[in-house]
Coordinates of C-alpha atoms in Angstrom, one line a residue:
Chain D
M1 CA -17.9 26.4 2.4
D2 CA -14.2 25.7 2.1
P3 CA -13.7 22.3 -0.1
I4 CA -10.5 20.4 0.8
I5 CA -10.9 17.8 -1.8
T6 CA -12.6 18.0 -5.1
V7 CA -13.3 15.2 -7.3
S8 CA -14.5 16.1 -10.8
N9 CA -15.7 13.6 -13.6
L10 CA -13.5 10.9 -12.2
N11 CA -13.6 7.5 -14.3
K12 CA -11.7 4.3 -13.7
T13 CA -11.7 1.4 -15.9
Y14 CA -9.5 -1.5 -14.8
A15 CA -7.4 -3.4 -17.5
S16 CA -10.0 -6.1 -17.3
G17 CA -12.5 -3.8 -18.5
F18 CA -14.3 -3.6 -15.3
Q19 CA -15.5 0.1 -14.9
A20 CA -15.2 0.7 -11.1
L21 CA -15.9 4.4 -11.3
K22 CA -18.3 6.2 -13.4
S23 CA -17.9 10.2 -13.6
I24 CA -17.6 10.9 -10.0
D25 CA -18.1 14.5 -8.7
L26 CA -17.7 14.9 -5.2
T27 CA -16.6 17.6 -2.8
I28 CA -15.4 17.1 0.7
Q29 CA -15.5 20.1 3.1
R30 CA -12.6 20.9 5.3
G31 CA -13.0 19.7 9.0
E32 CA -16.0 17.6 8.4
I33 CA -16.6 13.7 8.8
F34 CA -17.6 12.5 5.6
A35 CA -18.7 8.7 5.3
L36 CA -18.8 7.0 1.9
L37 CA -21.4 4.4 2.1
G38 CA -21.8 1.6 -0.1
P39 CA -22.0 -2.2 -0.5
N40 CA -18.8 -4.6 -1.3
G41 CA -17.6 -3.6 -4.7
A42 CA -19.2 -0.4 -5.1
G43 CA -15.9 1.4 -5.8
K44 CA -15.1 2.9 -2.4
T45 CA -11.6 1.7 -2.2
T46 CA -11.0 2.5 -5.9
L47 CA -12.0 6.1 -5.3
I48 CA -9.9 6.4 -2.1
S49 CA -6.9 4.7 -3.7
I50 CA -7.1 7.2 -6.8
I51 CA -7.1 10.2 -4.4
C52 CA -4.1 8.9 -2.6
G53 CA -2.2 8.2 -5.7
I54 CA -2.2 4.4 -5.4
V55 CA -4.4 3.6 -8.4
N56 CA -4.1 5.8 -11.6
A57 CA -7.6 7.5 -12.9
T58 CA -8.5 6.6 -16.3
Q59 CA -10.1 10.4 -16.7
G60 CA -11.1 13.2 -14.3
Q61 CA -9.4 15.4 -12.0
V62 CA -8.9 15.6 -8.1
T63 CA -7.5 18.4 -5.9
V64 CA -6.6 18.1 -2.4
D65 CA -6.2 21.2 -0.6
G66 CA -5.9 23.1 -3.9
Y67 CA -3.1 20.9 -5.3
D68 CA -3.8 18.5 -8.3
I69 CA -2.8 15.1 -7.3
I70 CA -1.0 14.4 -10.4
R71 CA 0.8 17.8 -11.2
D72 CA 1.6 18.7 -7.5
Y73 CA 1.4 15.3 -6.2
R74 CA 3.9 15.9 -3.6
A75 CA 2.1 19.0 -2.0
A76 CA -1.1 17.1 -2.4
R77 CA 0.1 13.9 -0.7
K78 CA 1.7 15.4 2.3
T79 CA -1.6 16.4 3.5
I80 CA -3.2 12.8 3.3
G81 CA -3.0 10.0 5.7
L82 CA -4.4 6.6 4.6
V83 CA -5.5 3.8 6.8
P84 CA -6.1 0.9 4.3
Q85 CA -8.6 -1.7 4.6
E86 CA -6.4 -4.7 4.5
L87 CA -4.3 -5.5 7.7
T88 CA -0.9 -4.8 5.5
N89 CA 1.9 -4.4 8.0
N90 CA 5.9 -5.0 7.9
M91 CA 5.3 -8.1 9.8
F92 CA 8.9 -8.6 10.7
D93 CA 9.5 -4.9 12.1
T94 CA 8.8 -3.1 15.3
I95 CA 6.0 -0.7 15.6
W96 CA 8.6 2.1 16.3
A97 CA 10.7 1.2 13.2
T98 CA 7.6 1.3 10.6
M99 CA 6.4 4.4 12.6
K100 CA 9.7 6.2 11.8
L101 CA 9.5 4.9 8.0
S102 CA 5.9 6.5 7.8
R103 CA 6.9 10.0 9.0
G104 CA 10.0 10.0 6.8
L105 CA 8.2 8.9 3.7
F106 CA 5.9 11.8 4.1
G107 CA 8.9 14.2 4.1
K108 CA 8.7 14.9 7.7
P109 CA 11.8 15.5 10.1
Q110 CA 12.3 13.3 12.8
D111 CA 10.0 14.0 15.8
D112 CA 10.2 11.1 18.5
A113 CA 7.9 13.3 20.6
H114 CA 5.0 13.3 18.2
L115 CA 5.4 9.6 17.6
E116 CA 5.2 8.7 21.2
K117 CA 2.1 10.9 21.4
V118 CA 0.3 9.1 18.8
L119 CA 1.5 5.6 20.2
R120 CA 0.2 6.5 23.7
E121 CA -3.1 7.8 22.3
L122 CA -3.7 4.5 20.4
S123 CA -2.4 2.3 23.6
L124 CA 0.6 1.3 21.5
W125 CA 3.3 2.9 23.3
D126 CA 4.1 -0.3 25.5
K127 CA 4.4 -2.4 22.4
R128 CA 6.5 0.1 20.5
N129 CA 9.5 -2.4 20.4
E130 CA 7.5 -5.4 19.4
K131 CA 7.5 -7.0 16.1
I132 CA 4.1 -6.4 14.4
M133 CA 3.7 -10.1 13.6
T134 CA 3.2 -10.6 17.3
L135 CA 0.5 -8.5 17.7
S136 CA -3.4 -9.0 17.7
G137 CA -5.5 -8.1 14.8
G138 CA -6.9 -5.3 16.7
M139 CA -3.5 -3.9 17.5
K140 CA -2.4 -4.3 14.0
R141 CA -5.2 -2.3 12.8
R142 CA -4.2 0.5 15.4
V143 CA -0.7 0.5 14.1
L144 CA -2.2 1.3 10.5
I145 CA -3.8 4.2 12.1
A146 CA -0.7 5.2 14.0
K147 CA 1.3 5.2 11.0
A148 CA -1.2 7.3 8.9
L149 CA -1.1 9.8 11.7
S150 CA 2.7 9.6 12.2
H151 CA 3.1 12.7 9.7
E152 CA 0.5 14.9 11.1
P153 CA -2.1 14.6 8.1
D154 CA -4.6 17.3 7.4
V155 CA -6.9 14.8 5.8
L156 CA -7.5 11.2 7.0
F157 CA -8.9 8.4 5.0
L158 CA -10.4 5.4 7.0
D159 CA -11.1 2.6 4.7
E160 CA -13.3 0.4 6.5
P161 CA -11.8 1.2 9.9
T162 CA -13.7 -1.1 11.9
A163 CA -14.2 -4.2 9.7
G164 CA -13.5 -7.1 12.0
V165 CA -12.9 -4.9 15.1
D166 CA -14.4 -5.7 18.4
V167 CA -17.2 -3.4 20.0
E168 CA -14.8 -1.9 22.3
L169 CA -12.2 -0.9 19.9
R170 CA -14.7 0.4 17.6
R171 CA -16.1 2.8 20.4
D172 CA -12.4 3.8 21.1
M173 CA -11.8 4.6 17.2
W174 CA -15.1 6.6 17.0
E175 CA -13.7 8.4 20.1
M176 CA -10.5 9.0 18.2
V177 CA -12.0 10.2 15.0
R178 CA -14.1 12.8 17.1
K179 CA -11.0 14.1 18.6
L180 CA -9.2 14.3 15.4
R181 CA -12.0 16.2 13.9
A182 CA -11.9 18.6 16.9
S183 CA -8.3 19.3 16.2
G184 CA -9.2 20.2 12.5
V185 CA -8.6 16.9 10.6
T186 CA -11.0 16.2 7.8
I187 CA -12.1 12.5 8.0
I188 CA -13.4 10.5 5.1
L189 CA -14.4 6.9 6.2
T190 CA -15.7 4.4 4.1
T191 CA -18.1 1.7 5.5
H192 CA -20.7 -0.7 4.9
Y193 CA -21.8 -0.4 8.5
I194 CA -24.7 1.9 8.6
E195 CA -24.4 2.3 12.2
E196 CA -21.0 3.6 11.8
A197 CA -22.1 6.5 9.5
E198 CA -25.1 7.2 11.5
E199 CA -22.8 7.5 14.6
M200 CA -19.9 9.5 13.2
A201 CA -20.8 11.4 9.9
D202 CA -21.7 14.8 9.4
R203 CA -22.4 14.1 5.6
I204 CA -22.9 10.7 3.8
G205 CA -22.5 9.8 0.4
V206 CA -23.9 6.7 -0.9
I207 CA -22.0 5.0 -3.7
S208 CA -23.2 1.9 -5.7
R209 CA -21.8 0.2 -9.0
G210 CA -19.4 3.0 -9.3
E211 CA -21.9 6.0 -9.1
I212 CA -22.5 8.3 -6.5
I213 CA -26.1 8.1 -6.1
L214 CA -26.5 10.5 -3.1
V215 CA -24.8 13.2 -1.0
D216 CA -26.5 15.0 1.9
D217 CA -26.0 15.8 5.5
K218 CA -27.0 12.9 7.6
A219 CA -29.7 14.4 9.1
A220 CA -31.3 15.8 6.3
L221 CA -30.9 12.4 4.5
M222 CA -32.7 10.8 7.5
R223 CA -35.4 13.5 7.4
K224 CA -35.9 13.6 3.5
L225 CA -36.0 9.8 3.1
G226 CA -37.3 8.6 6.2
T227 CA -40.4 6.8 7.0
K228 CA -42.1 6.8 10.1
Q229 CA -44.0 4.5 12.4
L230 CA -46.6 5.1 14.8
S231 CA -47.5 2.5 17.2
V232 CA -50.6 2.9 19.0
H233 CA -50.6 0.6 22.1
L234 CA -54.2 -0.6 23.0
Q235 CA -56.1 -1.0 26.3
H236 CA -57.8 -4.1 24.8
Q237 CA -56.5 -7.0 22.7
L238 CA -57.7 -6.9 19.0
E239 CA -58.2 -9.9 17.0
A240 CA -57.9 -8.1 13.5
V241 CA -57.8 -4.6 12.1
P242 CA -61.2 -3.2 12.2
P243 CA -62.9 -2.9 8.6
S244 CA -63.2 1.0 9.0
L245 CA -59.4 1.3 9.3
A246 CA -58.7 -1.2 6.4
Y247 CA -57.9 1.5 3.9
L248 CA -54.8 2.7 6.0
P249 CA -51.5 0.9 5.9
L250 CA -52.2 -0.5 9.3
A251 CA -50.9 -3.7 10.8
L252 CA -51.7 -5.5 14.0
S253 CA -49.0 -6.5 16.2
D254 CA -48.5 -10.2 16.9
D255 CA -50.0 -10.0 20.6
G256 CA -53.0 -7.9 19.2
F257 CA -52.0 -5.0 21.6
A258 CA -50.9 -2.6 19.2
L259 CA -51.6 -1.1 15.9
I260 CA -48.8 -0.1 13.7
Y261 CA -49.1 2.7 11.2
T262 CA -46.5 3.5 8.5
Y263 CA -46.6 6.8 7.0
D264 CA -44.4 9.4 5.1
A265 CA -43.1 12.1 7.6
L266 CA -42.7 14.5 4.8
K267 CA -46.5 14.6 3.7
E268 CA -48.6 17.4 4.9
Q269 CA -51.5 15.0 5.3
N270 CA -50.0 11.8 6.7
G271 CA -53.3 10.4 8.1
I272 CA -52.7 10.3 11.6
A273 CA -55.6 12.5 12.6
D274 CA -57.9 10.4 10.4
L275 CA -56.3 7.4 12.1
L276 CA -57.0 8.6 15.9
R277 CA -60.4 10.1 14.9
I278 CA -61.6 6.7 13.7
L279 CA -60.3 5.0 16.7
V280 CA -62.3 7.3 18.9
Q281 CA -65.2 6.7 16.8
E282 CA -65.0 2.8 17.0
N283 CA -64.5 3.2 20.9
I284 CA -60.9 1.3 20.5
E285 CA -59.1 2.7 23.7
F286 CA -55.5 3.3 23.6
K287 CA -52.9 4.0 26.6
D288 CA -49.9 5.1 24.6
L289 CA -48.5 6.3 21.3
H290 CA -45.1 5.9 20.1
S291 CA -43.5 7.0 16.8
S292 CA -40.1 6.0 15.3
Q293 CA -38.1 7.2 12.3
S294 CA -36.5 4.7 9.9
S295 CA -33.0 4.1 10.3
L296 CA -30.2 4.7 7.9
E297 CA -29.9 1.3 7.2
D298 CA -33.5 1.0 5.7
I299 CA -32.7 4.2 3.6
F300 CA -29.6 2.8 2.3
V301 CA -31.0 -0.7 1.5
D302 CA -33.7 1.3 -0.3
L303 CA -31.4 3.6 -2.3
V304 CA -29.0 0.7 -3.3
N305 CA -31.7 -1.5 -4.5
T306 CA -33.3 1.1 -6.4
S307 CA -30.1 2.0 -8.2
A308 CA -29.5 -1.5 -8.8
R309 CA -32.9 -2.0 -10.7
P310 CA -32.3 -0.9 -14.1
S311 CA -36.1 -0.5 -14.7
T312 CA -36.5 2.4 -12.4
A313 CA -34.2 4.3 -14.5
V314 CA -36.1 3.5 -17.7
T315 CA -39.4 4.2 -16.0
G316 CA -37.9 7.5 -14.8
T317 CA -36.8 8.4 -18.4
A318 CA -40.2 7.4 -19.7
A319 CA -42.0 9.6 -17.3
A320 CA -39.7 12.5 -18.2
V321 CA -40.5 11.9 -21.8
E322 CA -44.0 11.8 -21.1
S323 CA -44.0 15.0 -19.0
T324 CA -42.2 16.8 -21.9
L325 CA -44.6 15.8 -24.4
Chain X
M1 CA 13.8 16.4 -3.5
N2 CA 12.1 14.5 -0.3
L3 CA 15.5 13.6 1.4
Y4 CA 13.6 12.6 4.6
G5 CA 11.8 10.2 2.2
V6 CA 15.0 8.6 0.7
K7 CA 16.8 8.3 4.1
A8 CA 13.7 6.5 5.7
I9 CA 13.7 4.0 3.0
Y10 CA 17.3 3.6 2.9
L11 CA 17.5 3.2 6.6
F12 CA 14.5 1.1 7.0
E13 CA 15.9 -1.3 4.2
L14 CA 19.3 -1.6 5.8
S15 CA 17.6 -2.4 9.2
R16 CA 17.0 -5.6 7.6
L17 CA 20.6 -6.2 7.0
R18 CA 21.1 -5.8 10.7
R19 CA 18.1 -8.0 11.7
T20 CA 19.3 -10.7 9.4
L21 CA 23.1 -10.1 10.0
L22 CA 23.8 -14.0 10.1
Q23 CA 22.5 -15.0 7.0
S24 CA 23.1 -11.9 5.0
I25 CA 26.9 -11.7 5.8
A26 CA 27.9 -15.1 7.3
S27 CA 26.6 -17.4 4.5
P28 CA 28.6 -15.5 1.5
V29 CA 31.4 -15.4 3.5
I30 CA 31.5 -19.0 4.4
S31 CA 30.7 -20.2 1.0
T32 CA 33.6 -17.9 -0.4
S33 CA 35.9 -19.5 2.3
L34 CA 34.9 -22.8 0.8
Y35 CA 35.7 -21.9 -2.6
F36 CA 39.0 -20.9 -1.5
V37 CA 39.7 -24.0 0.2
V38 CA 39.0 -26.0 -2.7
F39 CA 39.9 -23.9 -5.7
G40 CA 42.7 -22.0 -3.9
A41 CA 44.4 -24.3 -1.7
A42 CA 43.5 -27.8 -2.9
I43 CA 43.5 -27.3 -6.7
G44 CA 45.1 -24.0 -7.1
S45 CA 48.3 -25.3 -5.7
R46 CA 48.6 -27.7 -8.9
M47 CA 47.7 -24.9 -11.2
T48 CA 50.3 -22.6 -13.0
E49 CA 50.0 -18.9 -12.8
I50 CA 47.8 -17.1 -15.0
D51 CA 49.3 -13.9 -16.4
G52 CA 51.8 -14.0 -13.6
V53 CA 49.3 -14.2 -10.8
S54 CA 49.0 -17.1 -8.7
Y55 CA 45.7 -19.0 -9.2
G56 CA 44.3 -18.5 -5.7
A57 CA 44.8 -14.8 -6.1
F58 CA 43.5 -14.9 -9.9
I59 CA 40.0 -16.1 -8.6
I60 CA 39.6 -13.6 -5.8
P61 CA 38.1 -10.8 -8.3
G62 CA 35.9 -13.6 -10.1
L63 CA 34.7 -14.9 -6.7
I64 CA 33.8 -11.3 -5.2
M65 CA 31.8 -10.6 -8.5
L66 CA 29.8 -14.1 -8.4
M67 CA 28.9 -12.8 -4.8
L68 CA 28.2 -9.3 -5.6
L69 CA 25.9 -10.0 -8.7
N70 CA 23.9 -12.5 -6.7
E71 CA 23.6 -10.6 -3.7
S72 CA 22.9 -7.4 -5.2
I73 CA 20.0 -9.1 -7.1
S74 CA 18.7 -10.9 -4.2
N75 CA 18.7 -8.0 -1.8
A76 CA 17.1 -5.5 -4.1
S77 CA 14.6 -8.2 -5.7
F78 CA 13.7 -9.2 -2.2
G79 CA 13.5 -5.4 -0.8
I80 CA 10.6 -4.4 -3.3
Y81 CA 8.9 -7.7 -3.8
M82 CA 8.0 -8.0 -0.1
P83 CA 6.3 -4.7 0.2
R84 CA 4.3 -6.0 -2.9
F85 CA 3.7 -9.2 -1.5
T86 CA 2.7 -8.0 2.0
G87 CA 0.7 -4.9 0.3
T88 CA 2.6 -2.3 2.4
I89 CA 3.8 -0.8 -0.9
Y90 CA 0.5 1.1 -0.6
E91 CA 2.4 3.5 1.8
V92 CA 5.3 4.0 -0.5
L93 CA 2.9 4.9 -3.5
S94 CA 0.6 7.3 -1.6
A95 CA 3.8 9.0 -0.2
P96 CA 5.1 12.4 -1.5
V97 CA 8.0 10.5 -3.0
S98 CA 9.0 10.5 -6.7
P99 CA 10.1 7.2 -8.5
A100 CA 13.7 8.5 -8.4
E101 CA 13.6 8.6 -4.7
I102 CA 11.9 5.2 -4.4
V103 CA 14.6 3.7 -6.4
I104 CA 17.4 5.6 -4.7
G105 CA 16.3 4.4 -1.2
Y106 CA 15.7 0.8 -2.2
V107 CA 18.6 0.3 -4.9
G108 CA 20.9 2.3 -2.6
A109 CA 20.3 0.2 0.4
A110 CA 20.7 -3.1 -1.6
A111 CA 23.9 -1.8 -3.2
T112 CA 25.3 -0.7 0.0
K113 CA 24.8 -4.1 1.4
S114 CA 26.6 -5.8 -1.5
V115 CA 29.3 -3.3 -1.2
I116 CA 29.8 -4.0 2.4
L117 CA 29.6 -7.9 1.5
G118 CA 32.3 -7.5 -1.2
L119 CA 34.7 -6.0 1.2
L120 CA 34.2 -8.6 3.7
I121 CA 34.9 -11.3 1.1
L122 CA 38.0 -9.4 0.2
L123 CA 38.9 -9.6 3.8
T124 CA 38.2 -13.2 4.1
A125 CA 40.3 -13.7 1.0
R126 CA 43.3 -12.3 2.9
L127 CA 43.2 -15.3 5.3
F128 CA 44.0 -17.6 2.5
V129 CA 45.6 -15.8 -0.3
V130 CA 48.1 -12.9 -0.4
Y131 CA 47.2 -10.3 -3.0
D132 CA 47.9 -6.7 -4.3
I133 CA 45.3 -4.0 -5.2
A134 CA 47.2 -2.2 -8.3
H135 CA 44.3 0.2 -8.6
P136 CA 42.2 0.6 -5.4
V137 CA 40.0 3.4 -6.5
W138 CA 39.2 1.8 -9.6
M139 CA 38.6 -1.4 -7.7
L140 CA 36.1 0.6 -5.4
A141 CA 34.5 2.2 -8.3
F142 CA 34.0 -1.3 -10.2
L143 CA 32.7 -2.7 -7.2
T144 CA 30.2 0.1 -6.5
L145 CA 29.2 0.4 -10.3
T146 CA 28.4 -3.2 -10.3
A147 CA 26.5 -3.4 -7.0
V148 CA 24.5 -0.6 -8.4
T149 CA 23.7 -2.0 -11.8
F150 CA 23.0 -5.5 -10.5
S151 CA 20.7 -4.1 -7.7
L152 CA 18.7 -2.0 -10.1
F153 CA 18.5 -5.4 -12.0
G154 CA 17.1 -6.9 -8.9
F155 CA 14.8 -4.2 -8.6
I156 CA 13.5 -4.9 -11.9
I157 CA 13.1 -8.5 -11.1
G158 CA 11.4 -7.7 -7.6
V159 CA 8.7 -5.6 -9.6
W160 CA 8.2 -8.2 -12.3
A161 CA 8.1 -11.3 -10.1
D162 CA 4.7 -12.5 -8.9
G163 CA 5.7 -15.4 -6.7
F164 CA 9.0 -16.5 -4.7
E165 CA 9.8 -18.9 -7.4
K166 CA 10.3 -16.0 -9.9
L167 CA 12.5 -14.2 -7.7
Q168 CA 14.8 -17.2 -7.7
I169 CA 14.6 -18.1 -11.3
I170 CA 16.7 -15.4 -13.0
P171 CA 19.5 -15.5 -10.6
M172 CA 19.8 -19.2 -10.8
M173 CA 19.1 -19.8 -14.4
I174 CA 20.9 -16.8 -16.0
V175 CA 23.1 -14.8 -13.8
T176 CA 24.9 -17.6 -11.9
P177 CA 25.7 -19.4 -15.4
L178 CA 26.9 -16.2 -16.8
A179 CA 29.3 -15.5 -14.0
F180 CA 30.6 -19.0 -13.8
L181 CA 31.2 -18.8 -17.8
G182 CA 32.3 -15.1 -17.5
G183 CA 35.7 -16.1 -16.3
S184 CA 35.5 -16.3 -12.6
F185 CA 37.8 -19.0 -12.2
Y186 CA 39.7 -18.9 -15.7
S187 CA 41.0 -16.5 -18.1
I188 CA 39.0 -16.3 -21.2
N189 CA 42.3 -16.6 -23.1
M190 CA 42.4 -20.2 -22.0
L191 CA 39.4 -20.9 -24.3
P192 CA 39.5 -22.1 -27.9
P193 CA 39.2 -19.2 -30.2
V194 CA 35.4 -19.8 -30.9
W195 CA 34.5 -19.9 -27.5
Q196 CA 36.4 -16.7 -26.8
T197 CA 34.2 -15.0 -29.5
V198 CA 30.9 -16.4 -28.0
T199 CA 32.1 -15.4 -24.5
L200 CA 32.4 -11.8 -25.5
F201 CA 28.4 -11.8 -25.8
N202 CA 28.4 -12.4 -21.9
P203 CA 28.0 -9.3 -20.1
V204 CA 29.7 -10.6 -17.0
V205 CA 32.8 -11.0 -18.7
Y206 CA 33.4 -7.2 -18.9
L207 CA 32.7 -6.9 -15.2
I208 CA 35.0 -9.5 -14.2
S209 CA 37.8 -8.5 -16.4
G210 CA 37.6 -4.9 -15.4
F211 CA 37.5 -5.8 -11.8
R212 CA 40.5 -8.1 -12.2
W213 CA 42.4 -5.4 -13.9
S214 CA 41.9 -3.1 -10.9
F215 CA 43.6 -5.9 -8.9
Y216 CA 46.4 -7.0 -11.1
G217 CA 46.7 -4.6 -14.0
V218 CA 45.8 -7.5 -16.5
A219 CA 42.5 -8.1 -18.3
D220 CA 40.9 -10.4 -20.8
V221 CA 39.4 -7.3 -22.5
H222 CA 40.5 -3.5 -22.5
I223 CA 39.5 -1.7 -19.4
G224 CA 37.9 1.1 -21.4
I225 CA 35.6 -1.4 -23.0
S226 CA 34.7 -3.3 -19.5
L227 CA 33.7 0.1 -18.0
A228 CA 31.5 1.3 -21.2
M229 CA 29.8 -2.3 -21.2
T230 CA 29.1 -1.9 -17.5
L231 CA 27.6 1.7 -18.0
V232 CA 25.6 0.3 -20.8
F233 CA 24.0 -2.3 -18.6
L234 CA 23.3 0.5 -16.1
A235 CA 21.7 2.5 -18.7
V236 CA 19.5 -0.1 -19.9
C237 CA 18.5 -1.1 -16.2
L238 CA 17.8 2.7 -15.7
A239 CA 15.8 2.8 -18.7
I240 CA 13.5 -0.3 -17.6
V241 CA 13.1 1.3 -14.2
W242 CA 11.9 4.5 -15.9
W243 CA 9.5 2.8 -17.9
I244 CA 8.2 0.9 -14.9
F245 CA 7.2 3.9 -13.2
R246 CA 5.9 5.7 -16.2
T247 CA 3.6 2.9 -16.9
G248 CA 2.9 1.9 -13.5
Y249 CA 3.8 -1.7 -14.5
K250 CA 2.6 -4.2 -11.7
L251 CA 2.9 -1.2 -9.2
K252 CA -0.2 0.9 -10.0
D253 CA -3.4 -0.3 -11.7

């Protein structure tokens, strides 16, 4: 493992007293796509802003590529490209002028060929001499990405990159992110679209109310937390779930042609064998079986709701106390 | 030192001058011409010489200072306020540039514009009045020093302001009155003794007096004091800018 960003014990309390981040510990590996998932106001942007140097931390330490973001801020920041959430552009300037500004700001010598390559990849080359205010919303977002890539960063932060972006552009962006990763760039994206994380990420961190409540490989996360559903498609319609099956978590589909069984995929005894045996015993004929895993969205909603419910923490503690007695 | 960064900010800011060439250059030149027509030609012809200098020529340094102060403040305050207003400041804050480099970029560009403008006004004045410059090097030094100092002051206002009204209020309510009362159009020796003393609390008096000395070799206040006061004001502005970046005041949460 080769970490490129390490965040330790990071806290942020704004002047208003609002605590946006609570003791965040996080490690991002070189070359991965990491999705930071969380509802609005969870602290995603604050975390990114601290790493990039836009917001001061109240407490804690962050290193990027081994450089402390305060002590060695020049070396740390040089490696980072940031695409902010808001469409903040120099409205009255041309794409080309702002690209040159971005590259220079990050201490890189002029390289028009590189800027041209970035603009061409984002289909902005033909518009390079147009004022940004004349561009569409999707193009403005691409300009922000182009600016972040203008200085060839090793780490790219994409803060809600596809918010308000149409499906086609979203696909293009995902494609671009994959290409960047293939070229060795580490990508951290924040999103509250689950499908984005599911589609893109190698690892997923879930943040809620300023706390990282979970970090795991996407596949492992889905495996670990996923419940599965088995649909048994019936030959003949049923009026109700047979009484002999009532003890199982079974539901009958609206048309009466399918029984839907929800089970925990991780349990040794998941009850499927019992279910099928009873169906045979009851002479209920079935023609097809279909199992599906819960989506990341289900997992996410479940997690965030759990962390939002203070009673679970109390119960957890009580249980822990009980077990130690 | 991130020289590419400083250069990028400086050139980007100066490009605004090119884009807004007409209002940046034309309007101060036109308004200065109007001052010369009214005060220089119409009223000036009926005025006696001041310290051996014709009235038309006497007001040139004062007029240039008046424009220089206003333009330096408005250019620099606008230059840093706009990125704050639109949010593009994120890029500068996240870039590997030090506070000093940010200030050199923004303030340098604003001061450059002001100096160009000051020289343009000087040329324009030539169309109306004949004048000599006794100490051209000092004249340029005062011009540059004042442009830098007031661009720093403008930078501070641009960081402090949280609306377009506030950007206007200090130049309008404080700087313009101080410039008018600082001897742009008269020698403070023409005032009653009490007011002469009061006027000495006006920092702009020292700027205009020093600048006028570089033209005609005569001054209301000793040149050494003028220079010292300008440097004091520069030091105060630098200290405030240092504090802004140290605390992150209105730039960083």
